[in-house]
Coordinates of C-alpha atoms in Angstrom, one line a residue:
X16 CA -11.1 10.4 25.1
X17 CA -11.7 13.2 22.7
X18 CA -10.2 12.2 19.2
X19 CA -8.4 15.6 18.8
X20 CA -6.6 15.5 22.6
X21 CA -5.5 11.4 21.5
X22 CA -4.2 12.2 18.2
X23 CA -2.2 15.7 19.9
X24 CA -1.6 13.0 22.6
X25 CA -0.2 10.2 20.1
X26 CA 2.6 12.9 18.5
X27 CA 4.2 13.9 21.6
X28 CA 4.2 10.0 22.2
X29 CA 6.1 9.1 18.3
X30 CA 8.2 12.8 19.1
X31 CA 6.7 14.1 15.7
X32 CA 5.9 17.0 18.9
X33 CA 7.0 18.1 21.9
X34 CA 4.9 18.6 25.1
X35 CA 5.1 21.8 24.7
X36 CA 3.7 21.7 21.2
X37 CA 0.6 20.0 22.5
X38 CA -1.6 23.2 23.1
X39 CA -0.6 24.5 19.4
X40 CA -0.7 21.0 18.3
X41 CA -4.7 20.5 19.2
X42 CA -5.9 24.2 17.6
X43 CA -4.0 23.5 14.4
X44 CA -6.1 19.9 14.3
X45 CA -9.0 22.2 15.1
X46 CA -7.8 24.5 12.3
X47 CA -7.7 21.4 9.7
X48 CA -11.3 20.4 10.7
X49 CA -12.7 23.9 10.9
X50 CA -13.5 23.6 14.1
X51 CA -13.9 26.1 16.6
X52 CA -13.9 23.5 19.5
X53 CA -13.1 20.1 20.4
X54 CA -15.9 18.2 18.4
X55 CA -18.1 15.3 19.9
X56 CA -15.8 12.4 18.5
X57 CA -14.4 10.3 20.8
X58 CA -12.1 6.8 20.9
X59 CA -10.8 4.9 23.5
X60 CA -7.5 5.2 25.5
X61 CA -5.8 2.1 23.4
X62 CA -7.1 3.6 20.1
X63 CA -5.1 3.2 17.0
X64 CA -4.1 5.7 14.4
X65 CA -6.6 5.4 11.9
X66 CA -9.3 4.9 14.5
X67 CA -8.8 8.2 15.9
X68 CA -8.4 10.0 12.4
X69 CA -11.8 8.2 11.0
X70 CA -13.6 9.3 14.4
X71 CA -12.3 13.2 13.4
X72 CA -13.6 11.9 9.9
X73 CA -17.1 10.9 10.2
X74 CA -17.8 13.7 12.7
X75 CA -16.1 16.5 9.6
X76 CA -18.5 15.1 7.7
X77 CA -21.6 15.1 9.6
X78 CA -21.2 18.9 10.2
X79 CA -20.3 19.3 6.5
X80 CA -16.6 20.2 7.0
X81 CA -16.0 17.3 4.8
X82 CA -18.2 17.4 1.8
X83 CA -17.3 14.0 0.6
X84 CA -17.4 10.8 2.4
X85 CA -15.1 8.7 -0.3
X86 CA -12.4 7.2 0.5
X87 CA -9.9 9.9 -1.9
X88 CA -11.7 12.6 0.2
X89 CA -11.3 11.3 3.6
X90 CA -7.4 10.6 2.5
X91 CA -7.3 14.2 1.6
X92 CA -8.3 15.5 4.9
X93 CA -6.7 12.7 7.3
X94 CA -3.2 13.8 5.4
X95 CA -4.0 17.4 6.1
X96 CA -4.5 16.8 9.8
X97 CA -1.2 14.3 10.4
X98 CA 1.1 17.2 7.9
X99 CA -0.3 19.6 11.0
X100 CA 1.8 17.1 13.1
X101 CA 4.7 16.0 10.9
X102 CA 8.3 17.6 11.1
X103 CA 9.5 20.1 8.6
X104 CA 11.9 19.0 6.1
X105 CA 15.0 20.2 7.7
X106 CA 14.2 18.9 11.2
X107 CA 13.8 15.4 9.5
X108 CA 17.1 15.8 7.2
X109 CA 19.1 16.3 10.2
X110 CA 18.1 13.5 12.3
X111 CA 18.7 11.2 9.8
X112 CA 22.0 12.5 9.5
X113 CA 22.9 12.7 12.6
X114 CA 21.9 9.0 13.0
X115 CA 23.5 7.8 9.6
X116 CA 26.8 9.0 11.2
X117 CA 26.1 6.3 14.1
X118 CA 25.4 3.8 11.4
X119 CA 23.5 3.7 8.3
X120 CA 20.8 1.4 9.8
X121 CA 20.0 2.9 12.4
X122 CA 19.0 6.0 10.2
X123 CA 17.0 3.9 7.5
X124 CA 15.1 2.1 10.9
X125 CA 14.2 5.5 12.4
X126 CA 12.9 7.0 8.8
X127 CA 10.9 4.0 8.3
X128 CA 9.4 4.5 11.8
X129 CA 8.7 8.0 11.1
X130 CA 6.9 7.3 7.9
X131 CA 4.9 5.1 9.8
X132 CA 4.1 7.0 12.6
X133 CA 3.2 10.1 10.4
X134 CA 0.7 7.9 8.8
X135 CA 2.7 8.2 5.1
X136 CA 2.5 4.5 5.2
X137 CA -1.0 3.7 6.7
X138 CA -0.3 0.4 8.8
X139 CA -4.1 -0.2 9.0
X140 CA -3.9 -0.9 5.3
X141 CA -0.8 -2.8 5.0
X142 CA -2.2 -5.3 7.7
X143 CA -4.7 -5.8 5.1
X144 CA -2.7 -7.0 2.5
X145 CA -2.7 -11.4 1.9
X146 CA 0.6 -12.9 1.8
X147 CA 1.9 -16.3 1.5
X148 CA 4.8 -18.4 0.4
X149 CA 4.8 -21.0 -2.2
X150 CA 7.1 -23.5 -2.8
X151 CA 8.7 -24.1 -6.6
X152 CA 11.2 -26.3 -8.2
X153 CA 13.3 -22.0 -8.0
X154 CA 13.1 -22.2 -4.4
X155 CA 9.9 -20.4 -2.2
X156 CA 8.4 -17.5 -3.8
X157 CA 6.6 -14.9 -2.3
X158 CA 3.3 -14.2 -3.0
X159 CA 1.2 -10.9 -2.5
X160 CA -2.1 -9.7 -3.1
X161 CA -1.8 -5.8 -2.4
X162 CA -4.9 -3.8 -0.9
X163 CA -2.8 -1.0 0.7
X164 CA -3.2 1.2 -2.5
X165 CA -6.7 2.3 -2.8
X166 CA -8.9 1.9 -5.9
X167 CA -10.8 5.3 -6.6
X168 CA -14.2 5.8 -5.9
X169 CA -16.5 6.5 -9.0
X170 CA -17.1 10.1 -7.4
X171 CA -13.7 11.0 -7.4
X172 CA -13.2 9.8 -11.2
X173 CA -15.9 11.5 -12.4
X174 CA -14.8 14.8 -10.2
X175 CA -11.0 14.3 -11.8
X176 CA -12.6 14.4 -15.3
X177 CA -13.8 18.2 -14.8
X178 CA -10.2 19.2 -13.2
X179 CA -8.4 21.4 -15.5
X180 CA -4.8 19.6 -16.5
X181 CA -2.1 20.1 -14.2
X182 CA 1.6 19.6 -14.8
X183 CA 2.3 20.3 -10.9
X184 CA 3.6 18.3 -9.4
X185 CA 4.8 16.5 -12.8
X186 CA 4.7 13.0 -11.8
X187 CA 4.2 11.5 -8.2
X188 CA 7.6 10.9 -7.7
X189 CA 8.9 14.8 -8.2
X190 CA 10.7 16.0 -5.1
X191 CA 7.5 18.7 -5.4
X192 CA 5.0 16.3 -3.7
X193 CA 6.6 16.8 -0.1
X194 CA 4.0 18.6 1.7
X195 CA 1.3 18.6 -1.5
X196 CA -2.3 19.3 -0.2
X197 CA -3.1 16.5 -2.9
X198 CA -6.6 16.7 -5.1
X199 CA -8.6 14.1 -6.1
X200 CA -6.5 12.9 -8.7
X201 CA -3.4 13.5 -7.2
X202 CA -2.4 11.7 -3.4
X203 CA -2.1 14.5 -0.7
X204 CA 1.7 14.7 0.7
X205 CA 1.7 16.8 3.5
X206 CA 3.0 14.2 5.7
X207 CA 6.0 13.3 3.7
X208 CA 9.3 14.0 4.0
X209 CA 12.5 13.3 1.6
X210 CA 16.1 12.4 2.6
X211 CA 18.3 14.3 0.4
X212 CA 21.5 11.9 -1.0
X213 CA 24.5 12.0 -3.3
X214 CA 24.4 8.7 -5.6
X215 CA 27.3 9.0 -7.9
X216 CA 28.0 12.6 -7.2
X217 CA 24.4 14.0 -8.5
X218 CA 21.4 15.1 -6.3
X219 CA 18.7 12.4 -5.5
X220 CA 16.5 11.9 -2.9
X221 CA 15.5 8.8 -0.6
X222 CA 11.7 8.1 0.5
X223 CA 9.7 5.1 1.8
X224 CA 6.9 3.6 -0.6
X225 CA 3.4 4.5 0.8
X226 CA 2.3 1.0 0.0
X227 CA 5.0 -1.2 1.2
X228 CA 5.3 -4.3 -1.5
X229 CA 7.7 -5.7 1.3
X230 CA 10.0 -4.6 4.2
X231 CA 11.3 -1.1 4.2
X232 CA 10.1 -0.6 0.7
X233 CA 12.1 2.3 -0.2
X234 CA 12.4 4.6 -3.4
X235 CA 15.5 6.8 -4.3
X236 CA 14.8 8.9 -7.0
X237 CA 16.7 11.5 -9.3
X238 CA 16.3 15.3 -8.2
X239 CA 15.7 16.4 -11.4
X240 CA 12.4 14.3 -13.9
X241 CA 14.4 12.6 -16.5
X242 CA 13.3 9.6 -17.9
X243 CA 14.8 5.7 -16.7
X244 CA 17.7 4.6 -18.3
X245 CA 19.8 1.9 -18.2
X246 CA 23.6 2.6 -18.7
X247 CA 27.1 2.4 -17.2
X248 CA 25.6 5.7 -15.1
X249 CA 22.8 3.6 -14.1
X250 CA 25.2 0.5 -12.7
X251 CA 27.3 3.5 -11.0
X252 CA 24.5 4.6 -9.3
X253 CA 22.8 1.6 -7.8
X254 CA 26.8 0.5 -6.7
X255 CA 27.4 3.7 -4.8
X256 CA 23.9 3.1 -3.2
X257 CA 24.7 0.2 -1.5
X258 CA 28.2 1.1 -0.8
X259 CA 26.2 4.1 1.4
X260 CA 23.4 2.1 2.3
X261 CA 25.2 -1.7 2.7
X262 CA 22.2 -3.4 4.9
X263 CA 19.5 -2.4 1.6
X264 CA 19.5 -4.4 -2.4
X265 CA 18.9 -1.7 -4.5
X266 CA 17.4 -2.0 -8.3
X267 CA 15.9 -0.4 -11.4
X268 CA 13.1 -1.3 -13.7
X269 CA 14.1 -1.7 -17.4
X270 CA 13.9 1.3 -19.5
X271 CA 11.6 0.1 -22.1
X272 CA 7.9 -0.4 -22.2
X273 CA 6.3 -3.6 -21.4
X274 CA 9.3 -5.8 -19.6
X275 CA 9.8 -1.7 -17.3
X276 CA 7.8 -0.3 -14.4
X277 CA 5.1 2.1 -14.4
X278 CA 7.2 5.5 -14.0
X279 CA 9.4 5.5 -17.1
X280 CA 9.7 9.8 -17.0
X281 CA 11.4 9.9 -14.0
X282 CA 14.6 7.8 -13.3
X283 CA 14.2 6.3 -9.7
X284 CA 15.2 2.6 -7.9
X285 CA 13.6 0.7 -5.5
X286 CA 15.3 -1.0 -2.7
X287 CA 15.1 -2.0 1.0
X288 CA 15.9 -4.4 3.3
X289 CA 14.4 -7.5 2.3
X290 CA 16.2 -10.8 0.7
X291 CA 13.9 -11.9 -2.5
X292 CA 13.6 -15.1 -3.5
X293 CA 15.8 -14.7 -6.5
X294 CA 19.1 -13.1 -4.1
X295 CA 18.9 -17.1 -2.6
X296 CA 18.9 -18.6 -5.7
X297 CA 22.4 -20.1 -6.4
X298 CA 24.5 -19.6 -9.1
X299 CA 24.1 -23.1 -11.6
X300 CA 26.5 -22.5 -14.4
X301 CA 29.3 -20.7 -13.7
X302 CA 30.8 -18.3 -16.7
X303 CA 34.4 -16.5 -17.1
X304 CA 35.1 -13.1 -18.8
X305 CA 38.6 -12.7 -20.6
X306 CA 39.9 -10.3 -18.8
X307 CA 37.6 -10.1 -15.8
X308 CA 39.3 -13.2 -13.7
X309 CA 38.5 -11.1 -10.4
X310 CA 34.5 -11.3 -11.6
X311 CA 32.8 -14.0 -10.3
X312 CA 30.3 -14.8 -13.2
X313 CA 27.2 -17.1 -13.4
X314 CA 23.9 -18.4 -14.7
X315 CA 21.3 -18.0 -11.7
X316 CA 18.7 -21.0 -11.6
X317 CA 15.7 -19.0 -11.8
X318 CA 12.8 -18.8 -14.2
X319 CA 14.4 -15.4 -16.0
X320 CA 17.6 -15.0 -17.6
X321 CA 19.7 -13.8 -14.8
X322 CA 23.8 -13.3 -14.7
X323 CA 25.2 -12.8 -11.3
X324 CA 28.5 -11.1 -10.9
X325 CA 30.3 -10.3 -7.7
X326 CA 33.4 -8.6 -7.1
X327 CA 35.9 -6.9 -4.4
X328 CA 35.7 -3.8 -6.9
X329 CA 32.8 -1.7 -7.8
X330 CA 34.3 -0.1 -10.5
X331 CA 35.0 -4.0 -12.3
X332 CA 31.8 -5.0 -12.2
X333 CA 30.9 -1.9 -13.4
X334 CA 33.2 -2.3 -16.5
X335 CA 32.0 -5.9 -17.2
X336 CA 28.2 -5.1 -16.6
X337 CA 28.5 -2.0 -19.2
X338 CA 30.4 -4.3 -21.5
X339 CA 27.6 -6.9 -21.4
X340 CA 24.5 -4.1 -21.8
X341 CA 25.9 -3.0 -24.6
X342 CA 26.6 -6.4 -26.3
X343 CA 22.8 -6.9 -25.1
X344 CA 21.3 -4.2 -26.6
X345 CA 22.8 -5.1 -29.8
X346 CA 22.0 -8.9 -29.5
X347 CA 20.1 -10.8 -32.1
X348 CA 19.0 -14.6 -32.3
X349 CA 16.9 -15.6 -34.8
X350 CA 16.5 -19.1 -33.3
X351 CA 15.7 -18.0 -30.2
X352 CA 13.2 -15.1 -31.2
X353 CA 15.4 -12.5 -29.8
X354 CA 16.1 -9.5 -31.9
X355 CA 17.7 -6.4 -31.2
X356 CA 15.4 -4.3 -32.8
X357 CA 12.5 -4.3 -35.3
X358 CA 11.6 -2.0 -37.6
X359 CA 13.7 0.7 -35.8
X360 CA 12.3 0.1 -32.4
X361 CA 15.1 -1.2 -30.0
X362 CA 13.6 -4.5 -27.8
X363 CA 16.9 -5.4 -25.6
X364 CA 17.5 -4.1 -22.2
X365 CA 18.3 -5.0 -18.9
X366 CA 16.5 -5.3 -15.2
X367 CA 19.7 -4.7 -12.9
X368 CA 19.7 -5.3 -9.2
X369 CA 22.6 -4.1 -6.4
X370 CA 23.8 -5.8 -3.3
X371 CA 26.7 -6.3 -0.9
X372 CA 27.6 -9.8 0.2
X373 CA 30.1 -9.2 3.0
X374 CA 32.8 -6.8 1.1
X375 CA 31.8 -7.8 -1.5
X376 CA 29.5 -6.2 -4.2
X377 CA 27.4 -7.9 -6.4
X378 CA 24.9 -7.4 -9.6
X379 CA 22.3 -9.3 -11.2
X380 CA 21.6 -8.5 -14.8
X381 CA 18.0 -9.8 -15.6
X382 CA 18.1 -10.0 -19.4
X383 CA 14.8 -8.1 -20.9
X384 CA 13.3 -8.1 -24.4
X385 CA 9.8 -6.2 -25.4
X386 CA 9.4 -7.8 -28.3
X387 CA 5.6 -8.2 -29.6
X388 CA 4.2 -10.8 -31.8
X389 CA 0.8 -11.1 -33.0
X390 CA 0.1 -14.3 -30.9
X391 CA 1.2 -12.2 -28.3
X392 CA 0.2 -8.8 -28.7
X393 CA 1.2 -7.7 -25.0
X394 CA 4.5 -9.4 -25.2
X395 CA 6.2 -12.6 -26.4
X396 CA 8.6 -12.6 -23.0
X397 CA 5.6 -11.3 -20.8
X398 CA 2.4 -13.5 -19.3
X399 CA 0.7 -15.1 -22.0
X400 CA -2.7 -15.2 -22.1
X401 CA -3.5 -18.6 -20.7
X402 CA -2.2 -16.5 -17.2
X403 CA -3.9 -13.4 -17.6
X404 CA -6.9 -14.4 -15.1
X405 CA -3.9 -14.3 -12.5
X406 CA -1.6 -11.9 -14.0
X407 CA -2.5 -9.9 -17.0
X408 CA 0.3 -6.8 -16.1
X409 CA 3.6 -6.0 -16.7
X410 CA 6.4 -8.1 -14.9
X411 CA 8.8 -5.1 -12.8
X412 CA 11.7 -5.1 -11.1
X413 CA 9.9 -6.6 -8.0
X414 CA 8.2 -9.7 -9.8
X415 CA 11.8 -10.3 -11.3
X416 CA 13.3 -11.0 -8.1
X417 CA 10.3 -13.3 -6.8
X418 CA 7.2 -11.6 -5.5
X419 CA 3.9 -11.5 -7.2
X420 CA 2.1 -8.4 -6.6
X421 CA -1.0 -9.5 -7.5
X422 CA -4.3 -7.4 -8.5
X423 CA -6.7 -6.6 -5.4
X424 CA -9.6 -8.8 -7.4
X425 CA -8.2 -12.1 -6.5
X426 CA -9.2 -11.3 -2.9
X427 CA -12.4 -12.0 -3.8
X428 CA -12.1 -14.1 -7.0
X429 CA -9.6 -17.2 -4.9
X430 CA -11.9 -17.8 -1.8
X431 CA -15.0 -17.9 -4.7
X432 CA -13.1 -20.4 -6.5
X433 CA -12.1 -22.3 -3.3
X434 CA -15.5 -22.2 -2.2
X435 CA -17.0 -23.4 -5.5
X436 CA -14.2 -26.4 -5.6
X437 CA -15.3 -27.3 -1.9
X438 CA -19.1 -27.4 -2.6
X439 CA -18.6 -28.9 -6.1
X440 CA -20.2 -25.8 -8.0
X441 CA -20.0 -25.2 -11.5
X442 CA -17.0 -22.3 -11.3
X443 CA -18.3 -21.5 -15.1
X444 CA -22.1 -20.2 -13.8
X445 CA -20.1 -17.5 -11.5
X446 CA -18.8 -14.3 -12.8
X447 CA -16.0 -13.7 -10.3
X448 CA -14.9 -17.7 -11.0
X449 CA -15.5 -17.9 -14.3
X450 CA -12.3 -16.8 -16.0
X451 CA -10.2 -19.4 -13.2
X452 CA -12.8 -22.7 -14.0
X453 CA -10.3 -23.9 -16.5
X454 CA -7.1 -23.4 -14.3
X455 CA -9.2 -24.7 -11.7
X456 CA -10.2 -27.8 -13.3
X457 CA -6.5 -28.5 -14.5
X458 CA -5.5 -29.1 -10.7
X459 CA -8.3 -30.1 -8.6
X460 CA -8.3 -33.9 -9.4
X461 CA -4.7 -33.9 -7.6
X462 CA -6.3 -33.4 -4.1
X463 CA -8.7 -34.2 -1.9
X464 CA -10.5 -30.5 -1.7
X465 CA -12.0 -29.8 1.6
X466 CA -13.2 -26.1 3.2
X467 CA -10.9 -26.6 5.8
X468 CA -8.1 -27.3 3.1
X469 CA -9.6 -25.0 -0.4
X470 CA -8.0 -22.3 0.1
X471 CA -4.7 -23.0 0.9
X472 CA -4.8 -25.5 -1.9
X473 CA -5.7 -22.2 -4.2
X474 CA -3.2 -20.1 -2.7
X475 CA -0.7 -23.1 -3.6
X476 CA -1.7 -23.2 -7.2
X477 CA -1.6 -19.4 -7.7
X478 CA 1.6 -19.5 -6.6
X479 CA 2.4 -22.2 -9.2
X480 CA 1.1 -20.2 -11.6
X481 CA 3.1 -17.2 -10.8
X482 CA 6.2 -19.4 -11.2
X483 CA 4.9 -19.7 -14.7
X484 CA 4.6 -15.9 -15.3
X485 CA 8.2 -15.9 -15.0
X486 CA 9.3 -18.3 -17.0
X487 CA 7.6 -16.6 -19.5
X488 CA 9.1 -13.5 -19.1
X489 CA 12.2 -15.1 -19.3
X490 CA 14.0 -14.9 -22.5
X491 CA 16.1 -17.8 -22.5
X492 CA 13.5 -20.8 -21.7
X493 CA 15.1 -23.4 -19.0
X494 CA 15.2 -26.3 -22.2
X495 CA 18.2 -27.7 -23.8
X496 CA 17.4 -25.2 -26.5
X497 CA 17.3 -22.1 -24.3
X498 CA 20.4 -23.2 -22.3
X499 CA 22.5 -23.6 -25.5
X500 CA 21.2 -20.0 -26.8
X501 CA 21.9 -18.3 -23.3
X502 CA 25.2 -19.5 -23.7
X503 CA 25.4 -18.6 -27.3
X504 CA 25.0 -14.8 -26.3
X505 CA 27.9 -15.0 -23.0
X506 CA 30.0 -16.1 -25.8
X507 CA 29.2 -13.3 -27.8
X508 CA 29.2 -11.3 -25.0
X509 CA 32.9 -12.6 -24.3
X510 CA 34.2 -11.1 -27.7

């Protein structure tokens, strides 16, 4: 079947058409490829998505319509041809409207559809990405090594280098990226589309992540492209979110470098409908508030400094979360390494995550501290060294609640090290395993490695070491020592 009359074919079958866009739909294809016919590419009946679009693809580029055969170029072009196909905003914004009045779920699963089917989120590459539980003294955590994002190809670096700056769109969450033609350092857009909200009575905006870290990864971001920050706004906002969206968690990175995300210019959340690892971790000390007898308080057994509060009332936990950030920032321990600032520059903040259980609404504050040392130069609370062939970057809001999102080289660098341990190689004499050998050696006399059984015996242990990464980025340490100074700050949280 021609490629062009399958993908026209495959909207009116998703209803991003209707049959009797199908004729128009084909010629603005054509239009994309600059094509004056239907070109020699063909797939079969049962095709998928990206099968269709690399056939239009390859054939683009072997009549020079496509000058570049990189990956960045063939994104740019395959988003072109499916924002031929894809909605306009408005027609999008009122089905999901008209479908949140039905229920709120049923809107979130027909956007999350859509973004699929428009090929915003590529399913081809999210199939790609390795995932696996492993089990910890904190409960399983989840374990991810992401190859949906694409690494850029050298040609597209060096072509970015000669670009002239550009502050459009200002960052690659700006509501200005819906329907972007992209360049190569900047993702094309054409197929996205952006749910307009009201979160605490200012404009925001609710999208899907093209890269899907986990189920209905979604990102609500602020209209306007003003830095993070975490405040009694901030609680407000991630409250009223889930009061509107009940089914989704909803949180925010920290506002301060190291221990925050990667986009701190533009306030956003990410949520969805997934339960972390951390949401079924139980509350192991409970704690009371003077004055806050309707907040249930707690310590969460988890690797990172967590306090749980639930409550009937939004606007209480609100209060009591505000009360505690503030004491926070402000907090310093001498005998615990926590200071509030150092020469000038604050270290204290908070990780904060939203949820509804039943009724009832519920917070996790994740304490946070940036501090540097010069033993640790990227962070005393972040992955020390002794971790960095695992994980060397910053821990986010998404590691804090359980799920390693781990760099696309250990693909390659785990089933080396596997293979190495099953054959009995030297892991040193190997580029890709010499920076694990050490780890490696610290765990392989505890089992009987086979190559049926090496990997999964690696996968186990990465895991392991991921558990690790936590309790390094937590700030209280799970000792006598750090249980006595957590509960040193609740009480002078409590005054």
């Amino acid at each position: 079947m021609n490629a062009v009359l399958w993908l026209a074919e495959y909207a009116v079958r998703t209803e991003l058409i209707n049959e009797a866009d199908r004729a128009w739909a084909v010629n603005a294809i054509l239009d994309a490829l600059q094509a004056d016919a239907l070109p020699e590419a063909e797939v079969g009946e049962n095709a998928e998505l990206h099968e269709a679009l690399d056939a239009l693809l390859d054939d683009a580029l072997a009549r020079g319509a496509l000058k570049d055969g990189g990956m960045v170029a063939r994104d740019l072009l395959d988003t072109e041809l499916m924002g031929r196909l894809t909605p306009r905003p408005a027609w999008v914004i009122d089905r999901f409207e008209r479908l949140y009045e039905e229920a709120p779920e049923r809107a979130t699963d027909w956007y999350y559809r859509f973004s699929q089917d428009t090929n915003y989120i590529r399913r081809d590459r999210v199939r790609k990405d390795m995932k696996w539980k492993t089990p910890t003294e904190y409960g399983e955590l989840d374990i991810t090594i992401n190859l949906s994002k694409p690494e850029k190809d050298p040609k597209a670096i060096a072509a970015a280098r000669l670009l002239p700056q550009s502050a459009y769109p200002r960052c690659q969450l700006c509501r200005e990226n819906e329907g972007y033609a992209g360049r190569v350092n900047h993702p094309a857009r054409q197929n996205h589309r952006l749910i307009p909200l009201r979160i605490n009575g200012s404009p925001w905006f609710l999208q899907y992540s093209p890269y899907v870290y986990y189920h209905e990864h979604c990102i609500c971001l602020n209209a306007e492209h003003t830095p993070m920050r975490i405040d009694r706004a901030c609680f407000e906002k991630l409250l009223d979110f889930v009061r509107q969206f009940p089914h989704y968690f909803v949180g925010s990175n920290a506002d301060l470098p190291i221990v925050g995300g990667s986009i701190l210019a533009h306030d956003h959340f990410q949520g969805g409908h997934y339960e972390f690892p951390m949401q079924k971790a139980p509350v192991e000390t409970e704690v009371a508030f003077p004055g806050y007898e309707d907040v249930q308080a707690g310590i969460v057994r988890w690797p990172m400094s967590v306090l749980r509060l639930n409550a009937l009332s939004p606007e209480r936990l609100v209060e009591l979360a505000d009360r505690i950030l503030i004491k926070w920032r402000a907090y310093t321990d001498e005998a615990a390494m926590i200071f509030a600032e150092t020469e000038g520059a604050p270290h204290n903040t908070i990780t904060p995550i939203a949820r509804r259980r039943g009724e009832r609404y519920e917070l996790d504050l994740v304490l946070r501290n940036n501090l540097t040392t010069p033993e640790h130069p990227l962070g005393l609370y972040h992955p020390h060294a002794e971790l960095h062939h695992i994980k060397k970057e910053n821990i986010g809001l998404i590691e804090v609640m359980g799920l390693a999102v781990l760099p696309a080289r250990l693909r390659e660098e785990l089933q080396a090290v596997a293979d190495g341990l099953a054959e009995g190689r030297d892991l040193t004499q190997d580029e890709r395993t010499a920076k694990h050998a050490e780890w490696a050696a610290s765990f392989a006399s505890r089992y009987t490695i086979t190559r049926e059984n090496a990997f999964a015996i690696v996968q186990h242990e990465t895991g392991r070491v991921f558990a690790r990464v936590l309790e390094h980025a937590g700030v209280f340490k799970r000792t006598v020592e750090g249980r006595e100074a957590f509960l040193r700050f609740i009480e002078f949280a409590k005054c």
